[in-house]
Amino acid sequence: MKNMKLYMLCGVLVLGLAACQAQKEPVTPLPTGEAAVEAQASVFQSLRMANGNALAVSLEATPTETETPFFYIEAARDTEVTLYYNFTKEAGDAQIGCYADSSKEKMSVPLDSSAVTEEVNNEMTISLQKGMNVFYITGDGCACNLSCEISGIDGKDIYYADTKPKDIAP
């Protein structure tokens, strides 16, 4: 009887050690450079005009420490706009930011860690400068779902809006 218990215990131990363990999916970082432009079609789900003059973009991404642009807006003049954004993400750090090509000054916002368990909705006022404004995402490899909407800019003040750089867009 003791031998039977010993064999059962060893069998359970061997099965327990050999059992499949849940493996986290490998992280696929966003590509940079020309590869980023080619991959954007599969990464960025939509760019649309919403509610009249609001611009909106949605994406699923695994951002890296490298700034990866996801939205380009060329403004006819300096203007204050409202950025509405909602997101969920895995544990880890991520942030979105914006800069104007004509300026080295960058604005960035961390994506709150509470988004790991629930969707977070935020809004903030930002200044778009005359010329090309670039929105980007960075992080430490956590998967993110992000939607951004920009309102408060008249359609006639937008020369260009897309998920691709102006010189690459078809």
mmCIF file of C-alpha atoms in Angstrom:
data_model
loop_
_atom_site.group_PDB
_atom_site.id
_atom_site.type_symbol
_atom_site.label_atom_id
_atom_site.label_comp_id
_atom_site.label_asym_id
_atom_site.label_seq_id
_atom_site.Cartn_x
_atom_site.Cartn_y
_atom_site.Cartn_z
ATOM 1 C CA MET A 1 0.000 0.000 0.000
ATOM 2 C CA LYS A 2 2.869 2.397 0.842
ATOM 3 C CA ASN A 3 4.530 1.577 -2.482
ATOM 4 C CA MET A 4 1.286 2.374 -4.289
ATOM 5 C CA LYS A 5 1.031 5.779 -2.550
ATOM 6 C CA LEU A 6 4.681 6.480 -3.342
ATOM 7 C CA TYR A 7 4.144 5.616 -7.036
ATOM 8 C CA MET A 8 1.009 7.767 -7.151
ATOM 9 C CA LEU A 9 2.817 10.689 -5.538
ATOM 10 C CA CYS A 10 5.750 10.373 -7.969
ATOM 11 C CA GLY A 11 3.338 10.094 -10.920
ATOM 12 C CA VAL A 12 1.441 13.216 -9.882
ATOM 13 C CA LEU A 13 4.717 15.080 -9.357
ATOM 14 C CA VAL A 14 6.021 14.066 -12.804
ATOM 15 C CA LEU A 15 2.738 15.056 -14.472
ATOM 16 C CA GLY A 16 2.707 18.342 -12.594
ATOM 17 C CA LEU A 17 6.244 19.183 -13.707
ATOM 18 C CA ALA A 18 5.551 18.174 -17.310
ATOM 19 C CA ALA A 19 2.189 19.934 -17.587
ATOM 20 C CA CYS A 20 1.849 22.791 -20.045
ATOM 21 C CA GLN A 21 2.193 26.196 -18.528
ATOM 22 C CA ALA A 22 0.467 29.312 -19.811
ATOM 23 C CA GLN A 23 2.992 31.240 -21.874
ATOM 24 C CA LYS A 24 2.660 34.944 -22.543
ATOM 25 C CA GLU A 25 2.538 35.762 -26.253
ATOM 26 C CA PRO A 26 5.810 37.157 -27.517
ATOM 27 C CA VAL A 27 5.815 40.931 -27.734
ATOM 28 C CA THR A 28 5.966 42.307 -31.250
ATOM 29 C CA PRO A 29 7.344 45.844 -31.109
ATOM 30 C CA LEU A 30 6.152 48.476 -33.527
ATOM 31 C CA PRO A 31 8.498 48.835 -36.467
ATOM 32 C CA THR A 32 10.330 52.101 -37.073
ATOM 33 C CA GLY A 33 11.429 53.977 -40.195
ATOM 34 C CA GLU A 34 10.124 52.866 -43.580
ATOM 35 C CA ALA A 35 9.040 49.531 -42.100
ATOM 36 C CA ALA A 36 6.722 51.469 -39.790
ATOM 37 C CA VAL A 37 4.967 53.114 -42.705
ATOM 38 C CA GLU A 38 4.463 49.769 -44.458
ATOM 39 C CA ALA A 39 3.178 48.105 -41.284
ATOM 40 C CA GLN A 40 0.790 50.911 -40.342
ATOM 41 C CA ALA A 41 -1.961 49.572 -42.572
ATOM 42 C CA SER A 42 -2.222 46.503 -40.346
ATOM 43 C CA VAL A 43 -1.570 48.270 -37.011
ATOM 44 C CA PHE A 44 -3.802 51.305 -37.294
ATOM 45 C CA GLN A 45 -7.436 50.397 -37.658
ATOM 46 C CA SER A 46 -9.088 53.620 -38.644
ATOM 47 C CA LEU A 47 -8.829 57.285 -39.351
ATOM 48 C CA ARG A 48 -12.094 59.096 -39.791
ATOM 49 C CA MET A 49 -13.857 62.410 -39.548
ATOM 50 C CA ALA A 50 -16.348 62.119 -36.704
ATOM 51 C CA ASN A 51 -19.118 64.463 -35.588
ATOM 52 C CA GLY A 52 -18.428 67.147 -38.135
ATOM 53 C CA ASN A 53 -14.931 68.483 -37.581
ATOM 54 C CA ALA A 54 -13.567 65.903 -35.121
ATOM 55 C CA LEU A 55 -10.681 63.717 -36.296
ATOM 56 C CA ALA A 56 -10.446 60.223 -34.797
ATOM 57 C CA VAL A 57 -7.927 57.393 -34.972
ATOM 58 C CA SER A 58 -7.888 53.960 -33.301
ATOM 59 C CA LEU A 59 -4.986 51.558 -32.935
ATOM 60 C CA GLU A 60 -3.781 48.369 -31.337
ATOM 61 C CA ALA A 61 -0.058 48.448 -30.681
ATOM 62 C CA THR A 62 2.817 47.135 -28.603
ATOM 63 C CA PRO A 63 4.896 50.299 -28.215
ATOM 64 C CA THR A 64 8.643 50.289 -27.572
ATOM 65 C CA GLU A 65 10.935 52.965 -26.160
ATOM 66 C CA THR A 66 11.266 54.371 -29.676
ATOM 67 C CA GLU A 67 8.727 57.067 -30.499
ATOM 68 C CA THR A 68 6.366 55.584 -33.087
ATOM 69 C CA PRO A 69 4.196 58.130 -34.922
ATOM 70 C CA PHE A 70 0.569 57.150 -35.402
ATOM 71 C CA PHE A 71 -1.167 60.350 -36.501
ATOM 72 C CA TYR A 72 -0.156 63.383 -38.574
ATOM 73 C CA ILE A 73 -2.092 66.670 -38.728
ATOM 74 C CA GLU A 74 -0.980 69.682 -40.737
ATOM 75 C CA ALA A 75 -2.666 72.799 -39.387
ATOM 76 C CA ALA A 76 -3.107 76.067 -41.300
ATOM 77 C CA ARG A 77 -2.588 78.102 -38.112
ATOM 78 C CA ASP A 78 -1.830 77.743 -34.405
ATOM 79 C CA THR A 79 -4.955 76.506 -32.633
ATOM 80 C CA GLU A 80 -6.113 75.060 -29.319
ATOM 81 C CA VAL A 81 -7.923 71.723 -29.655
ATOM 82 C CA THR A 82 -9.365 69.146 -27.298
ATOM 83 C CA LEU A 83 -7.832 65.678 -27.362
ATOM 84 C CA TYR A 84 -10.173 62.942 -26.124
ATOM 85 C CA TYR A 85 -8.480 59.587 -25.642
ATOM 86 C CA ASN A 86 -9.487 56.261 -24.178
ATOM 87 C CA PHE A 87 -7.379 53.176 -23.789
ATOM 88 C CA THR A 88 -6.726 49.852 -22.157
ATOM 89 C CA LYS A 89 -3.309 48.265 -21.798
ATOM 90 C CA GLU A 90 -1.407 45.449 -20.178
ATOM 91 C CA ALA A 91 0.677 46.052 -17.082
ATOM 92 C CA GLY A 92 3.611 48.282 -17.924
ATOM 93 C CA ASP A 93 4.302 51.803 -19.020
ATOM 94 C CA ALA A 94 3.100 53.605 -22.141
ATOM 95 C CA GLN A 95 2.547 57.205 -23.119
ATOM 96 C CA ILE A 96 1.271 59.236 -26.020
ATOM 97 C CA GLY A 97 2.767 62.496 -27.128
ATOM 98 C CA CYS A 98 2.702 65.218 -29.730
ATOM 99 C CA TYR A 99 5.207 67.589 -31.289
ATOM 100 C CA ALA A 100 5.289 70.045 -34.172
ATOM 101 C CA ASP A 101 7.882 69.509 -36.914
ATOM 102 C CA SER A 102 8.806 73.172 -36.604
ATOM 103 C CA SER A 103 9.556 72.872 -32.866
ATOM 104 C CA LYS A 104 11.614 70.525 -30.710
ATOM 105 C CA GLU A 105 9.203 70.974 -27.799
ATOM 106 C CA LYS A 106 7.241 67.793 -27.044
ATOM 107 C CA MET A 107 4.112 67.222 -25.000
ATOM 108 C CA SER A 108 3.509 63.728 -23.616
ATOM 109 C CA VAL A 109 0.963 62.067 -21.362
ATOM 110 C CA PRO A 110 1.455 58.761 -19.528
ATOM 111 C CA LEU A 111 -1.284 56.186 -20.050
ATOM 112 C CA ASP A 112 -2.571 55.526 -16.531
ATOM 113 C CA SER A 113 -1.748 52.181 -14.916
ATOM 114 C CA SER A 114 -5.411 51.688 -13.883
ATOM 115 C CA ALA A 115 -6.149 50.913 -17.548
ATOM 116 C CA VAL A 116 -4.907 47.370 -16.904
ATOM 117 C CA THR A 117 -8.267 46.464 -15.408
ATOM 118 C CA GLU A 118 -10.638 48.886 -17.109
ATOM 119 C CA GLU A 119 -10.931 51.317 -19.989
ATOM 120 C CA VAL A 120 -9.793 54.823 -19.068
ATOM 121 C CA ASN A 121 -11.266 57.954 -20.689
ATOM 122 C CA ASN A 122 -9.436 61.288 -20.595
ATOM 123 C CA GLU A 123 -9.478 64.654 -22.272
ATOM 124 C CA MET A 124 -7.027 67.509 -22.410
ATOM 125 C CA THR A 125 -6.468 70.759 -24.258
ATOM 126 C CA ILE A 126 -3.419 70.839 -26.503
ATOM 127 C CA SER A 127 -1.930 73.412 -28.857
ATOM 128 C CA LEU A 128 -1.465 72.441 -32.468
ATOM 129 C CA GLN A 129 1.099 74.640 -34.143
ATOM 130 C CA LYS A 130 0.935 75.903 -37.699
ATOM 131 C CA GLY A 131 2.467 73.185 -39.874
ATOM 132 C CA MET A 132 2.810 69.431 -39.331
ATOM 133 C CA ASN A 133 1.957 68.045 -35.886
ATOM 134 C CA VAL A 134 2.944 64.456 -35.122
ATOM 135 C CA PHE A 135 1.287 62.227 -32.503
ATOM 136 C CA TYR A 136 3.341 59.287 -31.253
ATOM 137 C CA ILE A 137 3.251 56.419 -28.758
ATOM 138 C CA THR A 138 6.077 54.955 -26.651
ATOM 139 C CA GLY A 139 6.200 52.258 -23.992
ATOM 140 C CA ASP A 140 7.933 49.258 -22.562
ATOM 141 C CA GLY A 141 6.290 46.560 -24.670
ATOM 142 C CA CYS A 142 2.820 46.444 -23.096
ATOM 143 C CA ALA A 143 -0.037 45.845 -25.529
ATOM 144 C CA CYS A 144 -2.347 48.868 -25.866
ATOM 145 C CA ASN A 145 -5.691 49.624 -27.447
ATOM 146 C CA LEU A 146 -5.994 53.359 -27.973
ATOM 147 C CA SER A 147 -8.588 55.659 -29.521
ATOM 148 C CA CYS A 148 -7.971 59.383 -29.954
ATOM 149 C CA GLU A 149 -10.355 62.083 -31.130
ATOM 150 C CA ILE A 150 -9.412 65.696 -31.768
ATOM 151 C CA SER A 151 -12.106 68.353 -31.849
ATOM 152 C CA GLY A 152 -12.170 72.103 -31.925
ATOM 153 C CA ILE A 153 -10.405 72.602 -35.241
ATOM 154 C CA ASP A 154 -12.255 73.815 -38.295
ATOM 155 C CA GLY A 155 -11.955 71.550 -41.340
ATOM 156 C CA LYS A 156 -10.690 74.456 -43.443
ATOM 157 C CA ASP A 157 -7.748 74.791 -41.010
ATOM 158 C CA ILE A 158 -6.604 71.226 -41.691
ATOM 159 C CA TYR A 159 -4.292 70.872 -44.688
ATOM 160 C CA TYR A 160 -3.515 67.207 -44.013
ATOM 161 C CA ALA A 161 -4.622 64.474 -41.586
ATOM 162 C CA ASP A 162 -3.601 60.820 -41.884
ATOM 163 C CA THR A 163 -1.853 57.918 -40.170
ATOM 164 C CA LYS A 164 1.012 58.153 -42.691
ATOM 165 C CA PRO A 165 3.524 60.951 -43.233
ATOM 166 C CA LYS A 166 2.484 63.415 -45.910
ATOM 167 C CA ASP A 167 5.334 62.491 -48.264
ATOM 168 C CA ILE A 168 4.437 58.771 -48.062
ATOM 169 C CA ALA A 169 0.625 58.991 -48.296
ATOM 170 C CA PRO A 170 -0.915 57.894 -51.619
#
